[in-house]
Amino acid sequence: MQLFLDLESGKLIVVVGGLRYSMACIDSKTIRAEPTLPEFDPTAAVTVDRDDFDAAEDVYRLDTVTHPYDPE
């Protein structure tokens, strides 16, 4: 196997036996940097009727889940 870099065309030439392959090389200057993500604040406030909440709790009660809520 022989490898040659053709700087003019930017291709890597691979020669194996009587076969010849050429592959375009990626210019590292064309690779984009990771995007800068905007700041994200996932906090939220939800108001649920207490009777609806109690009914939902009865349906989905799990002994490993707790949920604090303010009665106001």
PDB file of N, CA and C in Angstrom:
ATOM      1  N   MET A   1       0.852  -1.165   0.000  1.00  0.00           N
ATOM      2  CA  MET A   1       0.000   0.000   0.000  1.00  0.00           C
ATOM      3  C   MET A   1       0.898   1.228   0.000  1.00  0.00           C
ATOM      4  N   GLN A   2       0.521   2.197  -0.817  1.00  0.00           N
ATOM      5  CA  GLN A   2       1.245   3.463  -0.870  1.00  0.00           C
ATOM      6  C   GLN A   2       0.242   4.598  -0.699  1.00  0.00           C
ATOM      7  N   LEU A   3       0.649   5.610   0.053  1.00  0.00           N
ATOM      8  CA  LEU A   3      -0.182   6.793   0.281  1.00  0.00           C
ATOM      9  C   LEU A   3       0.551   8.020  -0.234  1.00  0.00           C
ATOM     10  N   PHE A   4      -0.158   8.860  -0.972  1.00  0.00           N
ATOM     11  CA  PHE A   4       0.400  10.111  -1.470  1.00  0.00           C
ATOM     12  C   PHE A   4      -0.605  11.221  -1.193  1.00  0.00           C
ATOM     13  N   LEU A   5      -0.091  12.379  -0.830  1.00  0.00           N
ATOM     14  CA  LEU A   5      -0.957  13.538  -0.629  1.00  0.00           C
ATOM     15  C   LEU A   5      -0.718  14.512  -1.769  1.00  0.00           C
ATOM     16  N   ASP A   6      -1.751  14.780  -2.542  1.00  0.00           N
ATOM     17  CA  ASP A   6      -1.673  15.749  -3.632  1.00  0.00           C
ATOM     18  C   ASP A   6      -2.108  17.096  -3.066  1.00  0.00           C
ATOM     19  N   LEU A   7      -1.129  17.933  -2.747  1.00  0.00           N
ATOM     20  CA  LEU A   7      -1.427  19.227  -2.124  1.00  0.00           C
ATOM     21  C   LEU A   7      -2.197  20.154  -3.052  1.00  0.00           C
ATOM     22  N   GLU A   8      -1.985  20.015  -4.349  1.00  0.00           N
ATOM     23  CA  GLU A   8      -2.666  20.881  -5.309  1.00  0.00           C
ATOM     24  C   GLU A   8      -4.177  20.642  -5.317  1.00  0.00           C
ATOM     25  N   SER A   9      -4.557  19.366  -5.333  1.00  0.00           N
ATOM     26  CA  SER A   9      -5.987  19.039  -5.379  1.00  0.00           C
ATOM     27  C   SER A   9      -6.575  18.804  -3.991  1.00  0.00           C
ATOM     28  N   GLY A  10      -5.700  18.650  -2.988  1.00  0.00           N
ATOM     29  CA  GLY A  10      -6.186  18.377  -1.637  1.00  0.00           C
ATOM     30  C   GLY A  10      -6.722  16.966  -1.489  1.00  0.00           C
ATOM     31  N   LYS A  11      -6.163  16.031  -2.277  1.00  0.00           N
ATOM     32  CA  LYS A  11      -6.648  14.652  -2.239  1.00  0.00           C
ATOM     33  C   LYS A  11      -5.569  13.712  -1.717  1.00  0.00           C
ATOM     34  N   LEU A  12      -6.022  12.679  -1.037  1.00  0.00           N
ATOM     35  CA  LEU A  12      -5.149  11.600  -0.603  1.00  0.00           C
ATOM     36  C   LEU A  12      -5.256  10.499  -1.648  1.00  0.00           C
ATOM     37  N   ILE A  13      -4.120  10.076  -2.178  1.00  0.00           N
ATOM     38  CA  ILE A  13      -4.081   9.019  -3.187  1.00  0.00           C
ATOM     39  C   ILE A  13      -3.625   7.736  -2.489  1.00  0.00           C
ATOM     40  N   VAL A  14      -4.415   6.688  -2.625  1.00  0.00           N
ATOM     41  CA  VAL A  14      -4.097   5.388  -2.036  1.00  0.00           C
ATOM     42  C   VAL A  14      -3.903   4.406  -3.184  1.00  0.00           C
ATOM     43  N   VAL A  15      -2.746   3.754  -3.194  1.00  0.00           N
ATOM     44  CA  VAL A  15      -2.447   2.768  -4.229  1.00  0.00           C
ATOM     45  C   VAL A  15      -2.240   1.423  -3.545  1.00  0.00           C
ATOM     46  N   VAL A  16      -3.052   0.439  -3.950  1.00  0.00           N
ATOM     47  CA  VAL A  16      -2.953  -0.920  -3.411  1.00  0.00           C
ATOM     48  C   VAL A  16      -2.886  -1.863  -4.601  1.00  0.00           C
ATOM     49  N   GLY A  17      -1.748  -2.547  -4.724  1.00  0.00           N
ATOM     50  CA  GLY A  17      -1.587  -3.429  -5.888  1.00  0.00           C
ATOM     51  C   GLY A  17      -1.733  -2.612  -7.163  1.00  0.00           C
ATOM     52  N   GLY A  18      -2.646  -3.003  -8.033  1.00  0.00           N
ATOM     53  CA  GLY A  18      -2.881  -2.268  -9.270  1.00  0.00           C
ATOM     54  C   GLY A  18      -4.035  -1.285  -9.165  1.00  0.00           C
ATOM     55  N   LEU A  19      -4.599  -1.137  -7.977  1.00  0.00           N
ATOM     56  CA  LEU A  19      -5.752  -0.240  -7.805  1.00  0.00           C
ATOM     57  C   LEU A  19      -5.309   1.103  -7.242  1.00  0.00           C
ATOM     58  N   ARG A  20      -5.978   2.148  -7.699  1.00  0.00           N
ATOM     59  CA  ARG A  20      -5.652   3.503  -7.241  1.00  0.00           C
ATOM     60  C   ARG A  20      -6.946   4.188  -6.806  1.00  0.00           C
ATOM     61  N   TYR A  21      -6.957   4.714  -5.609  1.00  0.00           N
ATOM     62  CA  TYR A  21      -8.118   5.422  -5.062  1.00  0.00           C
ATOM     63  C   TYR A  21      -7.697   6.839  -4.707  1.00  0.00           C
ATOM     64  N   SER A  22      -8.607   7.766  -4.863  1.00  0.00           N
ATOM     65  CA  SER A  22      -8.337   9.132  -4.403  1.00  0.00           C
ATOM     66  C   SER A  22      -9.503   9.590  -3.539  1.00  0.00           C
ATOM     67  N   MET A  23      -9.158  10.262  -2.470  1.00  0.00           N
ATOM     68  CA  MET A  23     -10.167  10.768  -1.527  1.00  0.00           C
ATOM     69  C   MET A  23      -9.893  12.231  -1.244  1.00  0.00           C
ATOM     70  N   ALA A  24     -10.950  13.021  -1.228  1.00  0.00           N
ATOM     71  CA  ALA A  24     -10.804  14.433  -0.887  1.00  0.00           C
ATOM     72  C   ALA A  24     -10.539  14.551   0.611  1.00  0.00           C
ATOM     73  N   CYS A  25      -9.562  15.349   0.961  1.00  0.00           N
ATOM     74  CA  CYS A  25      -9.251  15.596   2.371  1.00  0.00           C
ATOM     75  C   CYS A  25     -10.068  16.787   2.856  1.00  0.00           C
ATOM     76  N   ILE A  26     -10.417  16.761   4.113  1.00  0.00           N
ATOM     77  CA  ILE A  26     -11.187  17.861   4.692  1.00  0.00           C
ATOM     78  C   ILE A  26     -10.225  18.928   5.183  1.00  0.00           C
ATOM     79  N   ASP A  27     -10.468  20.143   4.761  1.00  0.00           N
ATOM     80  CA  ASP A  27      -9.668  21.269   5.233  1.00  0.00           C
ATOM     81  C   ASP A  27     -10.134  21.611   6.640  1.00  0.00           C
ATOM     82  N   SER A  28      -9.226  21.554   7.597  1.00  0.00           N
ATOM     83  CA  SER A  28      -9.609  21.802   8.991  1.00  0.00           C
ATOM     84  C   SER A  28     -10.161  23.212   9.198  1.00  0.00           C
ATOM     85  N   LYS A  29      -9.869  24.127   8.295  1.00  0.00           N
ATOM     86  CA  LYS A  29     -10.392  25.495   8.415  1.00  0.00           C
ATOM     87  C   LYS A  29     -11.877  25.567   8.067  1.00  0.00           C
ATOM     88  N   THR A  30     -12.376  24.542   7.353  1.00  0.00           N
ATOM     89  CA  THR A  30     -13.786  24.559   6.962  1.00  0.00           C
ATOM     90  C   THR A  30     -14.694  23.892   7.993  1.00  0.00           C
ATOM     91  N   ILE A  31     -14.100  23.266   8.996  1.00  0.00           N
ATOM     92  CA  ILE A  31     -14.905  22.619  10.032  1.00  0.00           C
ATOM     93  C   ILE A  31     -15.417  23.694  10.977  1.00  0.00           C
ATOM     94  N   ARG A  32     -16.703  23.702  11.176  1.00  0.00           N
ATOM     95  CA  ARG A  32     -17.307  24.715  12.037  1.00  0.00           C
ATOM     96  C   ARG A  32     -17.075  24.395  13.506  1.00  0.00           C
ATOM     97  N   ALA A  33     -16.993  25.437  14.293  1.00  0.00           N
ATOM     98  CA  ALA A  33     -16.881  25.276  15.746  1.00  0.00           C
ATOM     99  C   ALA A  33     -18.257  24.953  16.313  1.00  0.00           C
ATOM    100  N   GLU A  34     -18.280  24.396  17.507  1.00  0.00           N
ATOM    101  CA  GLU A  34     -19.547  24.118  18.183  1.00  0.00           C
ATOM    102  C   GLU A  34     -20.329  25.426  18.309  1.00  0.00           C
ATOM    103  N   PRO A  35     -21.632  25.395  18.104  1.00  0.00           N
ATOM    104  CA  PRO A  35     -22.414  26.628  18.234  1.00  0.00           C
ATOM    105  C   PRO A  35     -22.483  27.076  19.690  1.00  0.00           C
ATOM    106  N   THR A  36     -22.594  28.368  19.888  1.00  0.00           N
ATOM    107  CA  THR A  36     -22.781  28.908  21.229  1.00  0.00           C
ATOM    108  C   THR A  36     -24.271  28.881  21.524  1.00  0.00           C
ATOM    109  N   LEU A  37     -24.637  28.106  22.520  1.00  0.00           N
ATOM    110  CA  LEU A  37     -26.049  27.971  22.863  1.00  0.00           C
ATOM    111  C   LEU A  37     -26.489  29.129  23.745  1.00  0.00           C
ATOM    112  N   PRO A  38     -27.703  29.606  23.562  1.00  0.00           N
ATOM    113  CA  PRO A  38     -28.191  30.697  24.404  1.00  0.00           C
ATOM    114  C   PRO A  38     -28.431  30.202  25.823  1.00  0.00           C
ATOM    115  N   GLU A  39     -28.399  31.130  26.759  1.00  0.00           N
ATOM    116  CA  GLU A  39     -28.716  30.787  28.145  1.00  0.00           C
ATOM    117  C   GLU A  39     -30.162  30.322  28.196  1.00  0.00           C
ATOM    118  N   PHE A  40     -30.419  29.312  28.990  1.00  0.00           N
ATOM    119  CA  PHE A  40     -31.754  28.746  29.061  1.00  0.00           C
ATOM    120  C   PHE A  40     -32.118  28.550  30.517  1.00  0.00           C
ATOM    121  N   ASP A  41     -33.229  29.123  30.942  1.00  0.00           N
ATOM    122  CA  ASP A  41     -33.699  28.987  32.319  1.00  0.00           C
ATOM    123  C   ASP A  41     -34.986  28.174  32.292  1.00  0.00           C
ATOM    124  N   PRO A  42     -34.928  26.882  32.650  1.00  0.00           N
ATOM    125  CA  PRO A  42     -36.102  26.018  32.533  1.00  0.00           C
ATOM    126  C   PRO A  42     -37.088  26.108  33.698  1.00  0.00           C
ATOM    127  N   THR A  43     -36.951  27.100  34.577  1.00  0.00           N
ATOM    128  CA  THR A  43     -37.873  27.192  35.702  1.00  0.00           C
ATOM    129  C   THR A  43     -39.259  27.602  35.225  1.00  0.00           C
ATOM    130  N   ALA A  44     -40.262  27.157  35.964  1.00  0.00           N
ATOM    131  CA  ALA A  44     -41.644  27.471  35.603  1.00  0.00           C
ATOM    132  C   ALA A  44     -42.503  27.464  36.856  1.00  0.00           C
ATOM    133  N   ALA A  45     -43.641  28.094  36.784  1.00  0.00           N
ATOM    134  CA  ALA A  45     -44.616  28.086  37.872  1.00  0.00           C
ATOM    135  C   ALA A  45     -45.922  27.524  37.325  1.00  0.00           C
ATOM    136  N   VAL A  46     -46.550  26.651  38.102  1.00  0.00           N
ATOM    137  CA  VAL A  46     -47.795  26.021  37.677  1.00  0.00           C
ATOM    138  C   VAL A  46     -48.814  26.170  38.791  1.00  0.00           C
ATOM    139  N   THR A  47     -50.038  26.511  38.435  1.00  0.00           N
ATOM    140  CA  THR A  47     -51.128  26.593  39.402  1.00  0.00           C
ATOM    141  C   THR A  47     -52.144  25.511  39.066  1.00  0.00           C
ATOM    142  N   VAL A  48     -52.416  24.654  40.057  1.00  0.00           N
ATOM    143  CA  VAL A  48     -53.358  23.556  39.868  1.00  0.00           C
ATOM    144  C   VAL A  48     -54.372  23.605  41.002  1.00  0.00           C
ATOM    145  N   ASP A  49     -55.638  23.420  40.657  1.00  0.00           N
ATOM    146  CA  ASP A  49     -56.682  23.366  41.672  1.00  0.00           C
ATOM    147  C   ASP A  49     -56.373  22.223  42.646  1.00  0.00           C
ATOM    148  N   ARG A  50     -56.512  22.483  43.947  1.00  0.00           N
ATOM    149  CA  ARG A  50     -56.149  21.498  44.962  1.00  0.00           C
ATOM    150  C   ARG A  50     -56.953  20.205  44.814  1.00  0.00           C
ATOM    151  N   ASP A  51     -58.235  20.302  44.547  1.00  0.00           N
ATOM    152  CA  ASP A  51     -59.053  19.096  44.397  1.00  0.00           C
ATOM    153  C   ASP A  51     -58.586  18.265  43.198  1.00  0.00           C
ATOM    154  N   ASP A  52     -58.240  18.941  42.107  1.00  0.00           N
ATOM    155  CA  ASP A  52     -57.720  18.233  40.936  1.00  0.00           C
ATOM    156  C   ASP A  52     -56.385  17.562  41.254  1.00  0.00           C
ATOM    157  N   PHE A  53     -55.565  18.270  42.014  1.00  0.00           N
ATOM    158  CA  PHE A  53     -54.262  17.718  42.379  1.00  0.00           C
ATOM    159  C   PHE A  53     -54.426  16.491  43.270  1.00  0.00           C
ATOM    160  N   ASP A  54     -55.302  16.586  44.259  1.00  0.00           N
ATOM    161  CA  ASP A  54     -55.550  15.450  45.152  1.00  0.00           C
ATOM    162  C   ASP A  54     -56.106  14.254  44.377  1.00  0.00           C
ATOM    163  N   ALA A  55     -56.991  14.507  43.414  1.00  0.00           N
ATOM    164  CA  ALA A  55     -57.548  13.418  42.609  1.00  0.00           C
ATOM    165  C   ALA A  55     -56.447  12.761  41.771  1.00  0.00           C
ATOM    166  N   ALA A  56     -55.591  13.561  41.186  1.00  0.00           N
ATOM    167  CA  ALA A  56     -54.486  13.014  40.395  1.00  0.00           C
ATOM    168  C   ALA A  56     -53.522  12.239  41.283  1.00  0.00           C
ATOM    169  N   GLU A  57     -53.303  12.741  42.478  1.00  0.00           N
ATOM    170  CA  GLU A  57     -52.406  12.055  43.413  1.00  0.00           C
ATOM    171  C   GLU A  57     -52.965  10.690  43.797  1.00  0.00           C
ATOM    172  N   ASP A  58     -54.260  10.608  44.003  1.00  0.00           N
ATOM    173  CA  ASP A  58     -54.878   9.325  44.348  1.00  0.00           C
ATOM    174  C   ASP A  58     -54.691   8.308  43.220  1.00  0.00           C
ATOM    175  N   VAL A  59     -54.774   8.764  41.986  1.00  0.00           N
ATOM    176  CA  VAL A  59     -54.639   7.864  40.842  1.00  0.00           C
ATOM    177  C   VAL A  59     -53.186   7.403  40.675  1.00  0.00           C
ATOM    178  N   TYR A  60     -52.248   8.312  40.836  1.00  0.00           N
ATOM    179  CA  TYR A  60     -50.839   8.010  40.566  1.00  0.00           C
ATOM    180  C   TYR A  60     -49.982   7.954  41.824  1.00  0.00           C
ATOM    181  N   ARG A  61     -50.529   7.542  42.929  1.00  0.00           N
ATOM    182  CA  ARG A  61     -49.775   7.528  44.193  1.00  0.00           C
ATOM    183  C   ARG A  61     -48.632   6.505  44.124  1.00  0.00           C
ATOM    184  N   LEU A  62     -47.452   6.971  44.424  1.00  0.00           N
ATOM    185  CA  LEU A  62     -46.267   6.115  44.534  1.00  0.00           C
ATOM    186  C   LEU A  62     -45.601   6.428  45.865  1.00  0.00           C
ATOM    187  N   ASP A  63     -45.158   5.416  46.560  1.00  0.00           N
ATOM    188  CA  ASP A  63     -44.569   5.677  47.871  1.00  0.00           C
ATOM    189  C   ASP A  63     -43.160   6.261  47.781  1.00  0.00           C
ATOM    190  N   THR A  64     -42.568   6.363  46.591  1.00  0.00           N
ATOM    191  CA  THR A  64     -41.224   6.922  46.457  1.00  0.00           C
ATOM    192  C   THR A  64     -41.230   8.358  45.946  1.00  0.00           C
ATOM    193  N   VAL A  65     -42.400   8.916  45.726  1.00  0.00           N
ATOM    194  CA  VAL A  65     -42.484  10.266  45.188  1.00  0.00           C
ATOM    195  C   VAL A  65     -43.101  11.185  46.228  1.00  0.00           C
ATOM    196  N   THR A  66     -42.465  12.323  46.442  1.00  0.00           N
ATOM    197  CA  THR A  66     -43.031  13.334  47.334  1.00  0.00           C
ATOM    198  C   THR A  66     -43.190  14.618  46.542  1.00  0.00           C
ATOM    199  N   HIS A  67     -44.115  15.446  46.979  1.00  0.00           N
ATOM    200  CA  HIS A  67     -44.344  16.703  46.288  1.00  0.00           C
ATOM    201  C   HIS A  67     -44.775  17.763  47.300  1.00  0.00           C
ATOM    202  N   PRO A  68     -43.900  18.714  47.546  1.00  0.00           N
ATOM    203  CA  PRO A  68     -44.283  19.801  48.446  1.00  0.00           C
ATOM    204  C   PRO A  68     -45.176  20.796  47.707  1.00  0.00           C
ATOM    205  N   TYR A  69     -46.151  21.337  48.423  1.00  0.00           N
ATOM    206  CA  TYR A  69     -46.944  22.401  47.821  1.00  0.00           C
ATOM    207  C   TYR A  69     -47.401  23.351  48.906  1.00  0.00           C
ATOM    208  N   ASP A  70     -47.568  24.582  48.519  1.00  0.00           N
ATOM    209  CA  ASP A  70     -47.967  25.649  49.424  1.00  0.00           C
ATOM    210  C   ASP A  70     -49.478  25.794  49.318  1.00  0.00           C
ATOM    211  N   PRO A  71     -50.213  25.671  50.443  1.00  0.00           N
ATOM    212  CA  PRO A  71     -51.673  25.732  50.377  1.00  0.00           C
ATOM    213  C   PRO A  71     -52.221  27.101  49.982  1.00  0.00           C
ATOM    214  N   GLU A  72     -51.397  28.100  49.899  1.00  0.00           N
ATOM    215  CA  GLU A  72     -51.884  29.442  49.542  1.00  0.00           C
ATOM    216  C   GLU A  72     -52.164  29.560  48.084  1.00  0.00           C
TER     217      GLU A  72
END
